[in-house]
mmCIF file of N, CA and C in Angstrom:
data_model
loop_
_atom_site.group_PDB
_atom_site.id
_atom_site.type_symbol
_atom_site.label_atom_id
_atom_site.label_comp_id
_atom_site.label_asym_id
_atom_site.label_seq_id
_atom_site.Cartn_x
_atom_site.Cartn_y
_atom_site.Cartn_z
ATOM 1 N N UNK A 210 -5.257 8.542 -1.259
ATOM 2 C CA UNK A 210 -4.702 7.154 -1.234
ATOM 3 C C UNK A 210 -4.558 6.703 0.077
ATOM 4 N N UNK A 211 -4.565 5.351 0.471
ATOM 5 C CA UNK A 211 -4.360 4.991 1.704
ATOM 6 C C UNK A 211 -3.084 4.348 2.000
ATOM 7 N N UNK A 212 -2.557 4.644 3.194
ATOM 8 C CA UNK A 212 -1.336 3.949 3.613
ATOM 9 C C UNK A 212 -1.490 3.097 4.743
ATOM 10 N N UNK A 213 -0.897 1.953 4.928
ATOM 11 C CA UNK A 213 -1.007 1.200 6.053
ATOM 12 C C UNK A 213 0.091 0.092 6.301
ATOM 13 N N UNK A 214 0.572 -0.054 7.628
ATOM 14 C CA UNK A 214 1.235 -1.104 7.896
ATOM 15 C C UNK A 214 0.559 -2.425 8.264
ATOM 16 N N UNK A 215 0.622 -3.587 7.475
ATOM 17 C CA UNK A 215 -0.228 -4.632 7.770
ATOM 18 C C UNK A 215 -0.273 -5.197 9.221
ATOM 19 N N UNK A 216 -1.326 -5.778 9.298
ATOM 20 C CA UNK A 216 -1.718 -6.524 10.619
ATOM 21 C C UNK A 216 -0.662 -7.352 10.997
ATOM 22 N N UNK A 217 -0.490 -6.918 12.500
ATOM 23 C CA UNK A 217 0.779 -7.947 13.043
ATOM 24 C C UNK A 217 1.966 -7.289 13.015
ATOM 25 N N UNK A 218 2.277 -5.970 12.229
ATOM 26 C CA UNK A 218 3.602 -5.240 12.099
ATOM 27 C C UNK A 218 3.665 -4.144 12.742
ATOM 28 N N UNK A 219 4.463 -3.747 13.716
ATOM 29 C CA UNK A 219 4.314 -2.418 14.305
ATOM 30 C C UNK A 219 5.273 -1.231 13.846
ATOM 31 N N UNK A 220 6.055 -1.751 12.806
ATOM 32 C CA UNK A 220 7.195 -0.845 12.232
ATOM 33 C C UNK A 220 6.650 0.225 11.141
ATOM 34 N N UNK A 221 6.494 1.379 11.580
ATOM 35 C CA UNK A 221 6.029 2.296 10.654
ATOM 36 C C UNK A 221 6.798 3.446 10.100
ATOM 37 N N UNK A 222 8.092 3.448 10.452
ATOM 38 C CA UNK A 222 9.009 4.591 10.189
ATOM 39 C C UNK A 222 9.117 4.613 8.510
ATOM 40 N N UNK A 223 9.088 3.686 7.663
ATOM 41 C CA UNK A 223 9.028 3.595 6.429
ATOM 42 C C UNK A 223 7.991 4.258 5.797
ATOM 43 N N UNK A 224 6.730 3.739 6.318
ATOM 44 C CA UNK A 224 5.474 4.139 6.024
ATOM 45 C C UNK A 224 5.445 5.527 6.126
ATOM 46 N N UNK A 225 5.854 5.847 7.334
ATOM 47 C CA UNK A 225 5.758 7.408 7.766
ATOM 48 C C UNK A 225 6.527 8.329 6.823
ATOM 49 N N UNK A 226 7.797 7.737 6.399
ATOM 50 C CA UNK A 226 8.599 8.560 5.453
ATOM 51 C C UNK A 226 7.788 8.710 4.004
ATOM 52 N N UNK A 227 7.168 7.550 3.684
ATOM 53 C CA UNK A 227 6.587 7.704 2.379
ATOM 54 C C UNK A 227 5.362 8.554 2.283
ATOM 55 N N UNK A 228 4.596 8.560 3.621
ATOM 56 C CA UNK A 228 3.509 9.339 3.683
ATOM 57 C C UNK A 228 3.999 11.034 3.638
ATOM 58 N N UNK A 229 5.053 11.239 4.247
ATOM 59 C CA UNK A 229 5.641 12.765 4.419
ATOM 60 C C UNK A 229 5.847 13.083 2.792
ATOM 61 N N UNK A 230 6.648 12.296 2.009
ATOM 62 C CA UNK A 230 7.214 12.668 0.843
ATOM 63 C C UNK A 230 5.992 12.872 -0.085
ATOM 64 N N UNK A 231 4.921 11.794 -0.055
ATOM 65 C CA UNK A 231 3.892 11.882 -0.999
ATOM 66 C C UNK A 231 2.985 13.217 -0.633
ATOM 67 N N UNK A 232 2.896 13.517 0.655
ATOM 68 C CA UNK A 232 2.210 14.725 1.114
ATOM 69 C C UNK A 232 3.035 15.758 0.515
ATOM 70 N N UNK A 233 4.313 15.919 0.503
ATOM 71 C CA UNK A 233 4.816 17.017 -0.041
ATOM 72 C C UNK A 233 4.787 17.106 -1.442
ATOM 73 N N UNK A 234 4.445 16.175 -2.148
ATOM 74 C CA UNK A 234 4.199 16.280 -3.634
ATOM 75 C C UNK A 234 2.605 16.407 -3.755
ATOM 76 N N UNK A 235 1.909 16.857 -2.698
ATOM 77 C CA UNK A 235 0.478 17.222 -2.924
ATOM 78 C C UNK A 235 -0.555 16.221 -2.814
ATOM 79 N N UNK A 236 -0.212 14.809 -2.531
ATOM 80 C CA UNK A 236 -1.258 13.784 -2.455
ATOM 81 C C UNK A 236 -1.817 13.597 -1.031
ATOM 82 N N UNK A 237 -3.060 13.735 -0.849
ATOM 83 C CA UNK A 237 -3.944 13.250 0.127
ATOM 84 C C UNK A 237 -3.742 11.908 0.457
ATOM 85 N N UNK A 238 -3.324 11.703 1.988
ATOM 86 C CA UNK A 238 -3.111 10.545 2.586
ATOM 87 C C UNK A 238 -4.034 10.196 3.577
ATOM 88 N N UNK A 239 -4.606 8.900 3.698
ATOM 89 C CA UNK A 239 -5.200 8.576 4.730
ATOM 90 C C UNK A 239 -4.301 7.430 5.508
ATOM 91 N N UNK A 240 -3.687 7.756 6.491
ATOM 92 C CA UNK A 240 -2.839 7.162 7.125
ATOM 93 C C UNK A 240 -3.482 6.191 8.202
ATOM 94 N N UNK A 241 -3.662 5.007 7.919
ATOM 95 C CA UNK A 241 -4.377 3.986 8.986
ATOM 96 C C UNK A 241 -3.345 3.403 10.037
ATOM 97 N N UNK A 242 -2.009 3.794 9.940
ATOM 98 C CA UNK A 242 -1.105 3.516 10.976
ATOM 99 C C UNK A 242 -0.680 2.130 10.950
ATOM 100 N N UNK A 243 -0.204 1.452 11.841
ATOM 101 C CA UNK A 243 0.486 0.318 11.987
ATOM 102 C C UNK A 243 -0.567 -0.766 12.497
ATOM 103 N N UNK A 244 0.076 -2.166 12.435
ATOM 104 C CA UNK A 244 -0.912 -3.444 12.899
ATOM 105 C C UNK A 244 -2.168 -3.222 12.406
ATOM 106 N N UNK A 245 -2.412 -2.773 11.110
ATOM 107 C CA UNK A 245 -3.986 -2.616 10.690
ATOM 108 C C UNK A 245 -4.468 -3.881 9.973
ATOM 109 N N UNK A 246 -5.578 -4.425 10.494
ATOM 110 C CA UNK A 246 -6.480 -5.469 9.925
ATOM 111 C C UNK A 246 -6.926 -5.279 8.407
ATOM 112 N N UNK A 247 -6.816 -6.270 7.637
ATOM 113 C CA UNK A 247 -6.942 -6.239 6.266
ATOM 114 C C UNK A 247 -8.419 -5.661 6.296
ATOM 115 N N UNK A 248 -9.434 -5.941 7.162
ATOM 116 C CA UNK A 248 -10.902 -5.710 6.881
ATOM 117 C C UNK A 248 -10.914 -4.081 7.076
ATOM 118 N N UNK A 249 -10.225 -3.524 7.807
ATOM 119 C CA UNK A 249 -10.177 -2.098 8.211
ATOM 120 C C UNK A 249 -9.667 -1.515 6.784
ATOM 121 N N UNK A 250 -8.736 -1.862 6.196
ATOM 122 C CA UNK A 250 -8.110 -1.184 4.920
ATOM 123 C C UNK A 250 -9.273 -1.387 3.861
ATOM 124 N N UNK A 251 -9.763 -2.515 3.694
ATOM 125 C CA UNK A 251 -10.849 -2.798 2.470
ATOM 126 C C UNK A 251 -12.057 -1.710 3.051
ATOM 127 N N UNK A 252 -12.345 -1.691 3.976
ATOM 128 C CA UNK A 252 -13.643 -0.921 4.306
ATOM 129 C C UNK A 252 -13.235 0.704 4.154
ATOM 130 N N UNK A 253 -12.129 1.152 4.404
ATOM 131 C CA UNK A 253 -11.744 2.487 4.263
ATOM 132 C C UNK A 253 -11.372 2.651 2.716
ATOM 133 N N UNK A 254 -10.955 1.837 2.007
ATOM 134 C CA UNK A 254 -10.993 1.839 0.531
ATOM 135 C C UNK A 254 -12.595 2.072 0.025
ATOM 136 N N UNK A 255 -13.381 1.298 0.448
ATOM 137 C CA UNK A 255 -14.638 1.264 -0.120
ATOM 138 C C UNK A 255 -15.372 2.565 0.351
ATOM 139 N N UNK A 256 -15.282 3.044 1.572
ATOM 140 C CA UNK A 256 -15.877 4.285 2.153
ATOM 141 C C UNK A 256 -15.430 5.497 1.520
ATOM 142 N N UNK A 257 -14.291 5.615 0.829
ATOM 143 C CA UNK A 257 -13.504 6.658 0.353
ATOM 144 C C UNK A 257 -13.181 6.656 -1.059
ATOM 145 N N UNK A 258 -13.690 5.395 -1.703
ATOM 146 C CA UNK A 258 -13.272 5.402 -3.140
ATOM 147 C C UNK A 258 -11.927 5.625 -3.564
ATOM 148 N N UNK A 259 -11.092 4.833 -2.922
ATOM 149 C CA UNK A 259 -9.620 5.076 -2.993
ATOM 150 C C UNK A 259 -9.112 4.356 -4.323
ATOM 151 N N UNK A 260 -8.248 5.096 -4.985
ATOM 152 C CA UNK A 260 -7.687 4.383 -6.109
ATOM 153 C C UNK A 260 -6.162 3.870 -5.954
ATOM 154 N N UNK A 261 -5.499 4.330 -4.879
ATOM 155 C CA UNK A 261 -4.188 3.653 -4.630
ATOM 156 C C UNK A 261 -3.960 3.230 -3.287
ATOM 157 N N UNK A 262 -3.507 2.174 -2.905
ATOM 158 C CA UNK A 262 -3.389 1.607 -1.422
ATOM 159 C C UNK A 262 -1.776 1.331 -1.428
ATOM 160 N N UNK A 263 -1.059 1.796 -0.348
ATOM 161 C CA UNK A 263 0.317 1.442 -0.250
ATOM 162 C C UNK A 263 0.275 0.634 1.089
ATOM 163 N N UNK A 264 0.798 -0.719 0.957
ATOM 164 C CA UNK A 264 0.949 -1.656 2.112
ATOM 165 C C UNK A 264 2.448 -1.807 2.455
ATOM 166 N N UNK A 265 2.799 -1.783 3.706
ATOM 167 C CA UNK A 265 4.140 -1.941 4.298
ATOM 168 C C UNK A 265 4.262 -2.917 5.160
ATOM 169 N N UNK A 266 5.446 -3.757 5.235
ATOM 170 C CA UNK A 266 5.596 -4.867 6.036
ATOM 171 C C UNK A 266 7.158 -4.756 6.381
ATOM 172 N N UNK A 267 7.747 -5.002 7.577
ATOM 173 C CA UNK A 267 9.170 -5.093 7.639
ATOM 174 C C UNK A 267 9.619 -6.527 8.243
ATOM 175 N N UNK A 268 8.431 -7.284 8.733
ATOM 176 C CA UNK A 268 8.746 -8.510 9.262
ATOM 177 C C UNK A 268 8.032 -9.724 8.286
ATOM 178 N N UNK A 269 8.973 -10.747 8.069
ATOM 179 C CA UNK A 269 8.458 -11.697 7.262
ATOM 180 C C UNK A 269 7.229 -12.422 7.757
ATOM 181 N N UNK A 270 7.076 -12.328 8.975
ATOM 182 C CA UNK A 270 5.906 -13.039 9.649
ATOM 183 C C UNK A 270 4.553 -12.447 9.341
ATOM 184 N N UNK A 271 4.693 -11.089 8.802
ATOM 185 C CA UNK A 271 3.614 -10.469 8.556
ATOM 186 C C UNK A 271 3.165 -10.455 7.043
ATOM 187 N N UNK A 272 4.049 -11.135 6.473
ATOM 188 C CA UNK A 272 3.684 -11.127 4.772
ATOM 189 C C UNK A 272 2.356 -11.796 4.426
ATOM 190 N N UNK A 273 1.894 -12.738 5.226
ATOM 191 C CA UNK A 273 0.737 -13.609 4.989
ATOM 192 C C UNK A 273 -0.362 -12.327 5.051
ATOM 193 N N UNK A 274 -0.409 -11.566 6.062
ATOM 194 C CA UNK A 274 -1.382 -10.551 6.316
ATOM 195 C C UNK A 274 -1.247 -9.721 5.209
ATOM 196 N N UNK A 275 -0.220 -9.420 4.473
ATOM 197 C CA UNK A 275 -0.376 -8.531 3.248
ATOM 198 C C UNK A 275 -0.874 -9.090 2.196
ATOM 199 N N UNK A 276 -0.609 -10.378 2.013
ATOM 200 C CA UNK A 276 -1.107 -11.148 0.861
ATOM 201 C C UNK A 276 -2.668 -11.353 1.044
ATOM 202 N N UNK A 277 -3.097 -11.547 2.305
ATOM 203 C CA UNK A 277 -4.541 -11.418 2.438
ATOM 204 C C UNK A 277 -5.115 -10.226 2.131
ATOM 205 N N UNK A 278 -4.680 -9.193 2.362
ATOM 206 C CA UNK A 278 -5.199 -7.782 2.187
ATOM 207 C C UNK A 278 -5.247 -7.787 0.847
ATOM 208 N N UNK A 279 -4.194 -7.808 0.138
ATOM 209 C CA UNK A 279 -4.165 -7.721 -1.370
ATOM 210 C C UNK A 279 -5.212 -8.534 -1.861
ATOM 211 N N UNK A 280 -5.427 -9.689 -1.499
ATOM 212 C CA UNK A 280 -6.606 -10.773 -1.934
ATOM 213 C C UNK A 280 -7.968 -10.036 -1.936
ATOM 214 N N UNK A 281 -8.262 -9.487 -0.721
ATOM 215 C CA UNK A 281 -9.475 -8.837 -0.410
ATOM 216 C C UNK A 281 -9.755 -7.721 -1.298
ATOM 217 N N UNK A 282 -8.678 -6.803 -1.439
ATOM 218 C CA UNK A 282 -8.796 -5.585 -2.173
ATOM 219 C C UNK A 282 -9.016 -6.061 -3.622
ATOM 220 N N UNK A 283 -8.495 -7.125 -4.289
ATOM 221 C CA UNK A 283 -8.790 -7.388 -5.641
ATOM 222 C C UNK A 283 -10.240 -7.790 -5.605
ATOM 223 N N UNK A 284 -10.968 -8.295 -4.706
ATOM 224 C CA UNK A 284 -12.283 -8.773 -4.670
ATOM 225 C C UNK A 284 -13.560 -7.546 -4.811
ATOM 226 N N UNK A 285 -12.776 -6.365 -4.552
ATOM 227 C CA UNK A 285 -13.715 -5.202 -4.650
ATOM 228 C C UNK A 285 -14.306 -5.047 -5.973
ATOM 229 N N UNK A 286 -15.574 -4.292 -6.285
ATOM 230 C CA UNK A 286 -16.032 -4.084 -7.522
ATOM 231 C C UNK A 286 -15.033 -3.255 -8.344
ATOM 232 N N UNK A 287 -14.579 -2.094 -7.735
ATOM 233 C CA UNK A 287 -13.661 -1.228 -8.387
ATOM 234 C C UNK A 287 -12.203 -1.398 -7.526
ATOM 235 N N UNK A 288 -11.427 -2.269 -7.771
ATOM 236 C CA UNK A 288 -10.277 -2.467 -6.898
ATOM 237 C C UNK A 288 -9.271 -1.446 -7.318
ATOM 238 N N UNK A 289 -8.510 -0.898 -6.110
ATOM 239 C CA UNK A 289 -7.621 0.005 -6.304
ATOM 240 C C UNK A 289 -6.310 -0.578 -6.582
ATOM 241 N N UNK A 290 -5.449 0.215 -7.364
ATOM 242 C CA UNK A 290 -4.028 -0.311 -7.570
ATOM 243 C C UNK A 290 -3.462 -0.282 -6.093
ATOM 244 N N UNK A 291 -2.403 -1.404 -6.166
ATOM 245 C CA UNK A 291 -1.748 -1.662 -4.801
ATOM 246 C C UNK A 291 -0.342 -1.489 -4.814
ATOM 247 N N UNK A 292 0.416 -0.783 -4.083
ATOM 248 C CA UNK A 292 1.717 -0.861 -4.117
ATOM 249 C C UNK A 292 2.217 -1.243 -2.849
ATOM 250 N N UNK A 293 3.316 -1.980 -2.754
ATOM 251 C CA UNK A 293 3.781 -2.615 -1.624
ATOM 252 C C UNK A 293 5.269 -2.218 -1.289
ATOM 253 N N UNK A 294 5.704 -2.311 -0.134
ATOM 254 C CA UNK A 294 7.135 -1.798 0.224
ATOM 255 C C UNK A 294 7.460 -2.390 1.499
ATOM 256 N N UNK A 295 8.670 -2.424 1.840
ATOM 257 C CA UNK A 295 9.293 -2.815 3.083
ATOM 258 C C UNK A 295 10.519 -3.710 2.959
ATOM 259 N N UNK A 296 11.219 -3.825 4.136
ATOM 260 C CA UNK A 296 12.610 -4.461 3.987
ATOM 261 C C UNK A 296 12.524 -5.899 3.675
ATOM 262 N N UNK A 297 11.431 -6.431 3.816
ATOM 263 C CA UNK A 297 11.432 -8.057 3.715
ATOM 264 C C UNK A 297 10.745 -8.131 2.076
ATOM 265 N N UNK A 298 10.452 -7.062 1.342
ATOM 266 C CA UNK A 298 9.883 -7.424 0.047
ATOM 267 C C UNK A 298 10.859 -7.363 -1.148
ATOM 268 N N UNK A 299 10.688 -8.055 -2.182
ATOM 269 C CA UNK A 299 11.234 -7.786 -3.459
ATOM 270 C C UNK A 299 10.190 -7.607 -4.419
ATOM 271 N N UNK A 300 10.610 -7.393 -5.637
ATOM 272 C CA UNK A 300 9.907 -7.078 -6.672
ATOM 273 C C UNK A 300 9.039 -8.410 -7.082
ATOM 274 N N UNK A 301 9.789 -9.586 -6.826
ATOM 275 C CA UNK A 301 9.304 -10.723 -7.354
ATOM 276 C C UNK A 301 8.124 -11.255 -6.279
ATOM 277 N N UNK A 302 8.599 -11.115 -5.067
ATOM 278 C CA UNK A 302 7.342 -11.484 -4.144
ATOM 279 C C UNK A 302 6.283 -10.550 -4.212
ATOM 280 N N UNK A 303 6.541 -9.359 -4.411
ATOM 281 C CA UNK A 303 5.250 -8.441 -4.677
ATOM 282 C C UNK A 303 4.374 -9.024 -6.010
ATOM 283 N N UNK A 304 5.082 -9.300 -7.007
ATOM 284 C CA UNK A 304 4.549 -9.753 -8.208
ATOM 285 C C UNK A 304 3.654 -11.187 -7.891
ATOM 286 N N UNK A 305 4.200 -11.904 -7.209
ATOM 287 C CA UNK A 305 3.682 -13.259 -6.471
ATOM 288 C C UNK A 305 2.359 -13.058 -5.676
ATOM 289 N N UNK A 306 2.308 -11.877 -4.872
ATOM 290 C CA UNK A 306 1.185 -11.587 -4.097
ATOM 291 C C UNK A 306 0.201 -10.958 -4.854
ATOM 292 N N UNK A 307 0.458 -10.697 -6.239
ATOM 293 C CA UNK A 307 -0.287 -9.717 -7.217
ATOM 294 C C UNK A 307 -0.413 -8.307 -6.898
ATOM 295 N N UNK A 308 0.245 -7.796 -6.168
ATOM 296 C CA UNK A 308 0.458 -6.418 -6.110
ATOM 297 C C UNK A 308 0.754 -5.839 -7.446
ATOM 298 N N UNK A 309 -0.021 -4.453 -7.628
ATOM 299 C CA UNK A 309 0.363 -3.854 -8.798
ATOM 300 C C UNK A 309 1.766 -3.249 -9.039
ATOM 301 N N UNK A 310 2.551 -2.801 -7.780
ATOM 302 C CA UNK A 310 3.508 -2.169 -7.821
ATOM 303 C C UNK A 310 4.443 -2.469 -6.502
ATOM 304 N N UNK A 311 5.677 -2.759 -6.827
ATOM 305 C CA UNK A 311 6.654 -2.727 -5.810
ATOM 306 C C UNK A 311 7.406 -1.219 -5.618
ATOM 307 N N UNK A 312 7.393 -0.845 -4.487
ATOM 308 C CA UNK A 312 8.135 0.333 -4.082
ATOM 309 C C UNK A 312 9.317 0.350 -3.360
ATOM 310 N N UNK A 313 10.388 0.696 -3.756
ATOM 311 C CA UNK A 313 11.709 0.316 -3.102
ATOM 312 C C UNK A 313 12.046 1.415 -2.152
ATOM 313 N N UNK A 314 11.315 2.553 -2.351
ATOM 314 C CA UNK A 314 11.577 3.705 -1.234
ATOM 315 C C UNK A 314 10.625 4.704 -1.607
ATOM 316 N N UNK A 315 10.613 5.946 -0.773
ATOM 317 C CA UNK A 315 9.602 6.814 -0.933
ATOM 318 C C UNK A 315 9.486 7.629 -2.217
ATOM 319 N N UNK A 316 10.662 7.907 -2.913
ATOM 320 C CA UNK A 316 10.753 8.372 -4.193
ATOM 321 C C UNK A 316 10.119 7.607 -5.257
ATOM 322 N N UNK A 317 10.318 6.293 -5.052
ATOM 323 C CA UNK A 317 9.604 5.181 -6.097
ATOM 324 C C UNK A 317 7.887 5.342 -5.852
ATOM 325 N N UNK A 318 7.563 5.414 -4.676
ATOM 326 C CA UNK A 318 6.127 5.620 -4.487
ATOM 327 C C UNK A 318 5.639 6.822 -4.947
ATOM 328 N N UNK A 319 6.397 7.959 -4.921
ATOM 329 C CA UNK A 319 5.822 9.169 -5.727
ATOM 330 C C UNK A 319 5.592 8.924 -7.257
ATOM 331 N N UNK A 320 6.883 8.191 -7.823
ATOM 332 C CA UNK A 320 6.620 7.860 -9.219
ATOM 333 C C UNK A 320 5.413 6.904 -9.496
ATOM 334 N N UNK A 321 5.060 6.001 -8.457
ATOM 335 C CA UNK A 321 3.793 5.135 -8.739
ATOM 336 C C UNK A 321 2.690 5.799 -8.688
ATOM 337 N N UNK A 322 2.485 6.883 -7.685
ATOM 338 C CA UNK A 322 1.311 7.738 -7.517
ATOM 339 C C UNK A 322 1.148 8.438 -8.565
ATOM 340 N N UNK A 323 2.406 9.070 -9.242
ATOM 341 C CA UNK A 323 2.228 9.919 -10.531
ATOM 342 C C UNK A 323 1.599 9.144 -11.501
ATOM 343 N N UNK A 324 1.882 7.751 -11.984
ATOM 344 C CA UNK A 324 1.508 6.999 -12.775
ATOM 345 C C UNK A 324 0.154 6.614 -12.587
ATOM 346 N N UNK A 325 -0.309 6.364 -11.457
ATOM 347 C CA UNK A 325 -1.650 5.884 -11.110
ATOM 348 C C UNK A 325 -2.570 7.062 -11.411
ATOM 349 N N UNK A 326 -2.289 8.352 -10.721
ATOM 350 C CA UNK A 326 -3.263 9.511 -10.869
ATOM 351 C C UNK A 326 -3.095 10.276 -12.123
ATOM 352 N N UNK A 327 -2.150 9.906 -12.952
ATOM 353 C CA UNK A 327 -2.090 10.614 -14.406
ATOM 354 C C UNK A 327 -2.755 9.972 -15.295
ATOM 355 N N UNK A 328 -2.992 8.402 -15.125
ATOM 356 C CA UNK A 328 -3.533 7.610 -16.038
ATOM 357 C C UNK A 328 -5.060 7.375 -15.751
ATOM 358 N N UNK A 329 -5.952 8.600 -15.586
ATOM 359 C CA UNK A 329 -7.165 8.481 -15.237
ATOM 360 C C UNK A 329 -8.044 8.224 -16.405
#
């Protein structure tokens, strides 16, 4: 799976915690880091046939970048499932952005990953 903090946001502590916990459960993570352009995320997904993308945002000013990333991912021929998280997100806003999942914390991210990868 791919994890990234969306473009314009440099806060990555939460994403890093999610990455560590997912890796401890045996998942392979491509961590694109922070302040990642939507196009970079989409290209990585296409190149690696990624099935789950985790997007993080801490600042309300970067939510449009998250929404743009989600829109571009949905346009792929085989779009991945998308989970979003971060202090400024709510389940309702995640739904409005058309994310597949809202992750409230790292353990919730594990639950989501299990659901995605066990439903092959």
